[in-house]
PDB file of C-alpha atoms in Angstrom:
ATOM      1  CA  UNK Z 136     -10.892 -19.148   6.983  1.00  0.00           C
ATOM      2  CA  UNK Z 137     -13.051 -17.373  10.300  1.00  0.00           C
ATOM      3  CA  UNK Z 138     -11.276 -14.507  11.046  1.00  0.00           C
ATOM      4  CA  UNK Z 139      -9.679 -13.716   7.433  1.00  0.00           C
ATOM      5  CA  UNK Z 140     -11.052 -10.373   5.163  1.00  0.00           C
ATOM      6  CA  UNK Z 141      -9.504 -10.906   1.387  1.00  0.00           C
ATOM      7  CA  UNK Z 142      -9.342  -7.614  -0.749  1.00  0.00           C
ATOM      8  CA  UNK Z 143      -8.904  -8.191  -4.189  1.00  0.00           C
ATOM      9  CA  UNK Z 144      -7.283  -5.138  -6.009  1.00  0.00           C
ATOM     10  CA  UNK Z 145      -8.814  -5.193  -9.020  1.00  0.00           C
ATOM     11  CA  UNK Z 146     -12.374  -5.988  -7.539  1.00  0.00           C
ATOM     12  CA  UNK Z 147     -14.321  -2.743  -7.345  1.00  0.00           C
ATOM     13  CA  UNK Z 148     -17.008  -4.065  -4.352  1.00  0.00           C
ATOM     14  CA  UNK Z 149     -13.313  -4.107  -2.140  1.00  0.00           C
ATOM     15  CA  UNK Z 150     -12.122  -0.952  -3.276  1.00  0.00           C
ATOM     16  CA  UNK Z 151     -14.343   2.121  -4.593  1.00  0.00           C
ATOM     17  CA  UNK Z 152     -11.487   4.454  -5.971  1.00  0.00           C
ATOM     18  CA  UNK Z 153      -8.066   4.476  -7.372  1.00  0.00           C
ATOM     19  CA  UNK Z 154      -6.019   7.169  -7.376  1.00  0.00           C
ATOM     20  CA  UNK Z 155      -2.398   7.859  -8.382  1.00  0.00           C
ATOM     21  CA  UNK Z 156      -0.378  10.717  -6.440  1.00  0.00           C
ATOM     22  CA  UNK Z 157       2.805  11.376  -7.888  1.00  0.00           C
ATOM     23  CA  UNK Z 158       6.041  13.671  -7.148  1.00  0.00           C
ATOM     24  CA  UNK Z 159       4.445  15.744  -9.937  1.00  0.00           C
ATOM     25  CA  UNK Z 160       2.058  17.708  -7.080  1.00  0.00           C
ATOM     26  CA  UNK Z 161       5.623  19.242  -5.888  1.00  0.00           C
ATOM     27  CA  UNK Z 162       7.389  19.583  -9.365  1.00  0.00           C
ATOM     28  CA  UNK Z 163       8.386  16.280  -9.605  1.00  0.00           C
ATOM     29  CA  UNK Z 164       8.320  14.218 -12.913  1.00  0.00           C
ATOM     30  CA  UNK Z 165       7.921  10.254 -12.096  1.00  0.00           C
ATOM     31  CA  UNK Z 166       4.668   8.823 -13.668  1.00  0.00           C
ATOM     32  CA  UNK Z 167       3.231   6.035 -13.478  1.00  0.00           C
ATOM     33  CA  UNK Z 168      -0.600   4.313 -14.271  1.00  0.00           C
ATOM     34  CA  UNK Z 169      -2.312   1.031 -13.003  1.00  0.00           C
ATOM     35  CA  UNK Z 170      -3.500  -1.300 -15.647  1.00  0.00           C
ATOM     36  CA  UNK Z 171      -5.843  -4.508 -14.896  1.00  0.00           C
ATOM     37  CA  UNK Z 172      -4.111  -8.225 -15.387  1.00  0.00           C
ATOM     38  CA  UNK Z 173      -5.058 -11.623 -15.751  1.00  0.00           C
ATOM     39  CA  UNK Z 174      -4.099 -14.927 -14.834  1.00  0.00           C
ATOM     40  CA  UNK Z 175      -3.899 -14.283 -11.915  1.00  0.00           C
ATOM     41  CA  UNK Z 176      -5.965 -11.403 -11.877  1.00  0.00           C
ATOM     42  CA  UNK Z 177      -4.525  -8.214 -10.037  1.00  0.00           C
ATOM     43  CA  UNK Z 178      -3.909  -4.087 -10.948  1.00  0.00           C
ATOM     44  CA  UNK Z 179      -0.233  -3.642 -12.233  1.00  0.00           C
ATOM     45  CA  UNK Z 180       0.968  -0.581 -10.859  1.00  0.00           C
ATOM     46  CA  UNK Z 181       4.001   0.747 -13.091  1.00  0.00           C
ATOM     47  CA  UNK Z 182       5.879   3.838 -14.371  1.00  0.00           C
ATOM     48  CA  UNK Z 183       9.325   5.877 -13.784  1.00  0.00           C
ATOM     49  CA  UNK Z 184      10.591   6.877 -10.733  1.00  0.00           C
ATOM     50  CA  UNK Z 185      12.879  10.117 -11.620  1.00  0.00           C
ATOM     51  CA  UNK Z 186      14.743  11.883  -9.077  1.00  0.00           C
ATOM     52  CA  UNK Z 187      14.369  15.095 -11.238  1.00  0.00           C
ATOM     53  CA  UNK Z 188      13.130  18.708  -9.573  1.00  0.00           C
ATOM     54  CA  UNK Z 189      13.533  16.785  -6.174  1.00  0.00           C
ATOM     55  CA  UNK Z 190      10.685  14.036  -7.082  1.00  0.00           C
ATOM     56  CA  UNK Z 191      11.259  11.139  -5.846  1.00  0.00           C
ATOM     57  CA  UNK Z 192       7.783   9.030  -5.454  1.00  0.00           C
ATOM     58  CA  UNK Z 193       5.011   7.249  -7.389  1.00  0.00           C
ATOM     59  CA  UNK Z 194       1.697   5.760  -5.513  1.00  0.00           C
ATOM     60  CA  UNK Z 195      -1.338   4.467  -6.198  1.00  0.00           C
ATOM     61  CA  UNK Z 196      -4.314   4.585  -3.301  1.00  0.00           C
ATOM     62  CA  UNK Z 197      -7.211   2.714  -2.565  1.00  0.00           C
ATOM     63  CA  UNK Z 198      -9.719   3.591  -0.760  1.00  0.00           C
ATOM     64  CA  UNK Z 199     -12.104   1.008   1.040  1.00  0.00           C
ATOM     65  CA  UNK Z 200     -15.837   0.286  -0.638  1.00  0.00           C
ATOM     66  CA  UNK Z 201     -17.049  -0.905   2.635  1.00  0.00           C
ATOM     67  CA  UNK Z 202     -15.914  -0.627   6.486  1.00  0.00           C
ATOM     68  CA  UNK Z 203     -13.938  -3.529   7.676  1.00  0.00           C
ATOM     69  CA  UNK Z 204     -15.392  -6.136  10.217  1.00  0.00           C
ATOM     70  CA  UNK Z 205     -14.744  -4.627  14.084  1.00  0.00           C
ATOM     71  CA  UNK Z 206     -12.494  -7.579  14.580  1.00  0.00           C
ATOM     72  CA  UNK Z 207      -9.243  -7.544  16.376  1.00  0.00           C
ATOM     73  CA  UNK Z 208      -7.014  -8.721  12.932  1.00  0.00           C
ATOM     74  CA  UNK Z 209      -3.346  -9.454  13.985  1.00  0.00           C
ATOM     75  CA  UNK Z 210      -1.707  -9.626  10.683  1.00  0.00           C
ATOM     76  CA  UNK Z 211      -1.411  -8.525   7.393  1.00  0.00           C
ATOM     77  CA  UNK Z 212      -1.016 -10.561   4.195  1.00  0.00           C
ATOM     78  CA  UNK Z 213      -0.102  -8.388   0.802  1.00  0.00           C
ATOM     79  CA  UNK Z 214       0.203 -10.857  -2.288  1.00  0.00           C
ATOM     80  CA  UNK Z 215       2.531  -9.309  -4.937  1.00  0.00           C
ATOM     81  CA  UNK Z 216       4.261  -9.699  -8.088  1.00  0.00           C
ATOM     82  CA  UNK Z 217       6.886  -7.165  -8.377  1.00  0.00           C
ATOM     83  CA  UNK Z 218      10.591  -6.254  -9.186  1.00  0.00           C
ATOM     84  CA  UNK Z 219      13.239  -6.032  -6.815  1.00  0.00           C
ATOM     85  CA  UNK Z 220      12.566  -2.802  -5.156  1.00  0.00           C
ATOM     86  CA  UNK Z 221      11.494  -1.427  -2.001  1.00  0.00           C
ATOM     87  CA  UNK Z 222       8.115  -0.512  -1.841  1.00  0.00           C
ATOM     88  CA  UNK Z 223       5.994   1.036   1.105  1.00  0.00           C
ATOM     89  CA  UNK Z 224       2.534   0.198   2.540  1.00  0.00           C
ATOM     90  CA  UNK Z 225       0.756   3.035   3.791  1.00  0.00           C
ATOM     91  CA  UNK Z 226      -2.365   2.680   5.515  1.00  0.00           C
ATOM     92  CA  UNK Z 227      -4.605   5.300   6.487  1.00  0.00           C
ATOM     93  CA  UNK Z 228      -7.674   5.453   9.457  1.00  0.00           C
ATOM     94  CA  UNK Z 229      -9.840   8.703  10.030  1.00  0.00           C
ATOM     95  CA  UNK Z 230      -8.108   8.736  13.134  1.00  0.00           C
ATOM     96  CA  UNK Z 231      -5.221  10.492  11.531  1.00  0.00           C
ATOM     97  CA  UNK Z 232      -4.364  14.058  10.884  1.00  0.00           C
ATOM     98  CA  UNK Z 233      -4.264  14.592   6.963  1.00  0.00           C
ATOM     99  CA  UNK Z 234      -1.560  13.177   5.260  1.00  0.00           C
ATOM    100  CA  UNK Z 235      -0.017  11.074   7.838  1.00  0.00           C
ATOM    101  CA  UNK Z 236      -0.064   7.396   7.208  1.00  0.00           C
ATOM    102  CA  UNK Z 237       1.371   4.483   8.639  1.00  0.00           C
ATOM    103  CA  UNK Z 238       3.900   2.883   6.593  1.00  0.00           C
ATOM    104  CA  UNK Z 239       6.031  -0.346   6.565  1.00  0.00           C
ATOM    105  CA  UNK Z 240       8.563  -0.553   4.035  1.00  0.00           C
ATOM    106  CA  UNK Z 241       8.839  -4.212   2.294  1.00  0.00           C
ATOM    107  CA  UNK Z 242      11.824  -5.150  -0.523  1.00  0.00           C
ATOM    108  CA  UNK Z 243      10.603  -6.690  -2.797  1.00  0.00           C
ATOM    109  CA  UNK Z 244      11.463  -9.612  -4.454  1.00  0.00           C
ATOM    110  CA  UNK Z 245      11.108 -10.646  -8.205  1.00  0.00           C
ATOM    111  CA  UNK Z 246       8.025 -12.769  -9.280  1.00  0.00           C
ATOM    112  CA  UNK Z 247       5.186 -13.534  -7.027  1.00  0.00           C
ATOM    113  CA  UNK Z 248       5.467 -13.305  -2.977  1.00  0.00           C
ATOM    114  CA  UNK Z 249       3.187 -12.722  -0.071  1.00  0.00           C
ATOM    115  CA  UNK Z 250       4.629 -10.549   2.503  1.00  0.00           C
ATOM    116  CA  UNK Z 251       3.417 -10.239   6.550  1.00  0.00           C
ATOM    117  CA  UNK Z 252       3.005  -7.079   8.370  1.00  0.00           C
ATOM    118  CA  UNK Z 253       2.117  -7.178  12.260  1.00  0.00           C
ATOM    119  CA  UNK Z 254       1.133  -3.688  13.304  1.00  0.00           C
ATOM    120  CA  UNK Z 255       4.252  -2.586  15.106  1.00  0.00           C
ATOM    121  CA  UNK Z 256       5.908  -2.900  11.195  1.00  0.00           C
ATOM    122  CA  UNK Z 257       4.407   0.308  10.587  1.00  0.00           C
ATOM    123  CA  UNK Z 258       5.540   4.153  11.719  1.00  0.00           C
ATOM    124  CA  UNK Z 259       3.514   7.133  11.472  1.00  0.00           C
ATOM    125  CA  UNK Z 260       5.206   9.278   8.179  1.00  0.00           C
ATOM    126  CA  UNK Z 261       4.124  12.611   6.963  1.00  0.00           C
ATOM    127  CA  UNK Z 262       6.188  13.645   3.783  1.00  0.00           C
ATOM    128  CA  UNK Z 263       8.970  11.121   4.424  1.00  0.00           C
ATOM    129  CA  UNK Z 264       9.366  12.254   7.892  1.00  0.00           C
ATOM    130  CA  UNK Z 265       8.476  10.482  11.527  1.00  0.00           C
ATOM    131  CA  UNK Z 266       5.554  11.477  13.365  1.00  0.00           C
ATOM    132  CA  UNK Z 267       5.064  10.007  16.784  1.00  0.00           C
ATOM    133  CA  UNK Z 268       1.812   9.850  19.636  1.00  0.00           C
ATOM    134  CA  UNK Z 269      -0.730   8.543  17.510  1.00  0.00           C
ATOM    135  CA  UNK Z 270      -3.443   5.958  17.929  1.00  0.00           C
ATOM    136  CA  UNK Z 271      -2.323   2.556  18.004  1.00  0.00           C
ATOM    137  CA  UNK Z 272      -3.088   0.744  14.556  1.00  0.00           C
ATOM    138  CA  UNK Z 273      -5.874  -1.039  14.276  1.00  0.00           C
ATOM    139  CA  UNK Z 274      -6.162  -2.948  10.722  1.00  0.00           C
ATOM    140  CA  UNK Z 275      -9.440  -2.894  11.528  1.00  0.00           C
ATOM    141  CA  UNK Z 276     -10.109   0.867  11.265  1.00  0.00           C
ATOM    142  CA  UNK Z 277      -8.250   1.242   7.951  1.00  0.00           C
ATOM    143  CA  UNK Z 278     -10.405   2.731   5.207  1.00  0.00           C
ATOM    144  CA  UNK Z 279      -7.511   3.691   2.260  1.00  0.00           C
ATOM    145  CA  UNK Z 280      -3.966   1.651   1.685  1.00  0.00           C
ATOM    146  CA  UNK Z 281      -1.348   2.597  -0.734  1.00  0.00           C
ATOM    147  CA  UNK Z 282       1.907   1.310  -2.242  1.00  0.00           C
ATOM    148  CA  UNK Z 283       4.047   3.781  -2.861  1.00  0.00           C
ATOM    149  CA  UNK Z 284       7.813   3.743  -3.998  1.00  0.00           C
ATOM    150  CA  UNK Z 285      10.370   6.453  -2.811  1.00  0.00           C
ATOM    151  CA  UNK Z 286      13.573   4.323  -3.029  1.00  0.00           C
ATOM    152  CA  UNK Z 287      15.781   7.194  -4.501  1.00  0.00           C
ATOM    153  CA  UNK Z 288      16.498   5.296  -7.379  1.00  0.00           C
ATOM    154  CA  UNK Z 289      15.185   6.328 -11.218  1.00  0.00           C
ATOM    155  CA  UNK Z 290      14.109   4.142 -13.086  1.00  0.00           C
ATOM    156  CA  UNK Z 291      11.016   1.715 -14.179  1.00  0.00           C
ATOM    157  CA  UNK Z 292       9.279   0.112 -11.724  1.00  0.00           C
ATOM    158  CA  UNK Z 293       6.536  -2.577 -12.147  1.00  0.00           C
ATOM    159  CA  UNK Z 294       4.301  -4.079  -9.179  1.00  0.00           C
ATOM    160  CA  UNK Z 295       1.287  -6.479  -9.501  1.00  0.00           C
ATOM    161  CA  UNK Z 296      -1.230  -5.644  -6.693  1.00  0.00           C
ATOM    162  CA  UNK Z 297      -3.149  -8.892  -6.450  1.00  0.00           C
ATOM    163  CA  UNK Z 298      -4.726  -9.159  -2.780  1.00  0.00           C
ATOM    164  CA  UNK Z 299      -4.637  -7.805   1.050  1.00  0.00           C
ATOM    165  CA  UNK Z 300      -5.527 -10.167   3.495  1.00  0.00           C
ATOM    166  CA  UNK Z 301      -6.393  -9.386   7.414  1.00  0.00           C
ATOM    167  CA  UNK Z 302      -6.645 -12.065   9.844  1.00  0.00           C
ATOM    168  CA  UNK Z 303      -7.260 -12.213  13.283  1.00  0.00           C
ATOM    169  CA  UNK Z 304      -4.218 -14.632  13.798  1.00  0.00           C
ATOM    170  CA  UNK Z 305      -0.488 -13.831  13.960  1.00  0.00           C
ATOM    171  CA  UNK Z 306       0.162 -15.425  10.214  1.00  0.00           C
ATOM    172  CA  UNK Z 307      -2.407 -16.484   7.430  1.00  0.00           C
TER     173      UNK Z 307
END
């Protein structure tokens, strides 16, 4: 479709790095990996979330292989497969002082969905907290996503990262 960009998790000419960032860099102890899947193909991101030694959070970040198209995209499309909790999308532009990201939260619901994000769905967060008077989002300057999941609630957690899709229309 004109007007659509389709990352594919798993595909490394969409993203060039994976990295997992954990409640252990403040004394936390959740864990967690990614793992690639097939049929559909996607990266499962999974682990423990423990609440231990004030932890609290389990991510896994992407950064961008290549600059997105200077388009105006409108709209977000994340395709999931995941487990009932409530997982965050952070997305980060060089526009932002380090370690702030935007974020939308999204619950998640079991099995296979697709969930839309317009840009005033996300917040600037730092560490859990607001920050306001940033630059406006613009998908289009976004060179790292994340999911992350800080629900306060221990336990397993299991998400399929299959694809993010931009488009320059309200819905695709």
């Amino acid at each position: 479709m004109p007007g659509t960009v389709v990352l594919e998790f798993y595909n490394k000419n969409h993203f060039s790095h994976v990295q997992l960032v954990h409640d252990t860099v403040m004394g936390g102890r959740s864990d967690g990996a990614v793992n690639m899947v097939t049929e559909p193909a996607g990266l499962r991101f999974f682990g423990n979330l423990s609440l231990a030694n004030n932890g609290g959070f389990a991510s896994a970040e992407f950064r961008l292989t290549n600059a997105l198209p200077a388009q105006h995209f409108s709209s977000i499309k994340l395709h999931v497969a995941a487990d009932g909790r409530t997982y965050q999308l952070r997305l980060k532009t060089p526009y932002l002082p380090r370690g702030v990201a935007y974020v939308a939260n999204f619950k998640s619901d079991i099995g296979q969905q697709h969930y839309y994000f317009q840009p005033d769905a996300f917040s600037g967060r730092y560490r859990g907290r607001e920050v306001t008077q940033l630059p406006k989002l613009n998908f289009a300057d976004v060179t790292q996503l994340s999911v992350m999941l800080a629900d306060e609630k221990n336990g397993p957690f299991s998400i399929i990262l299959y694809s993010l899709g931009l488009s320059t229309t309200q819905a695709i």
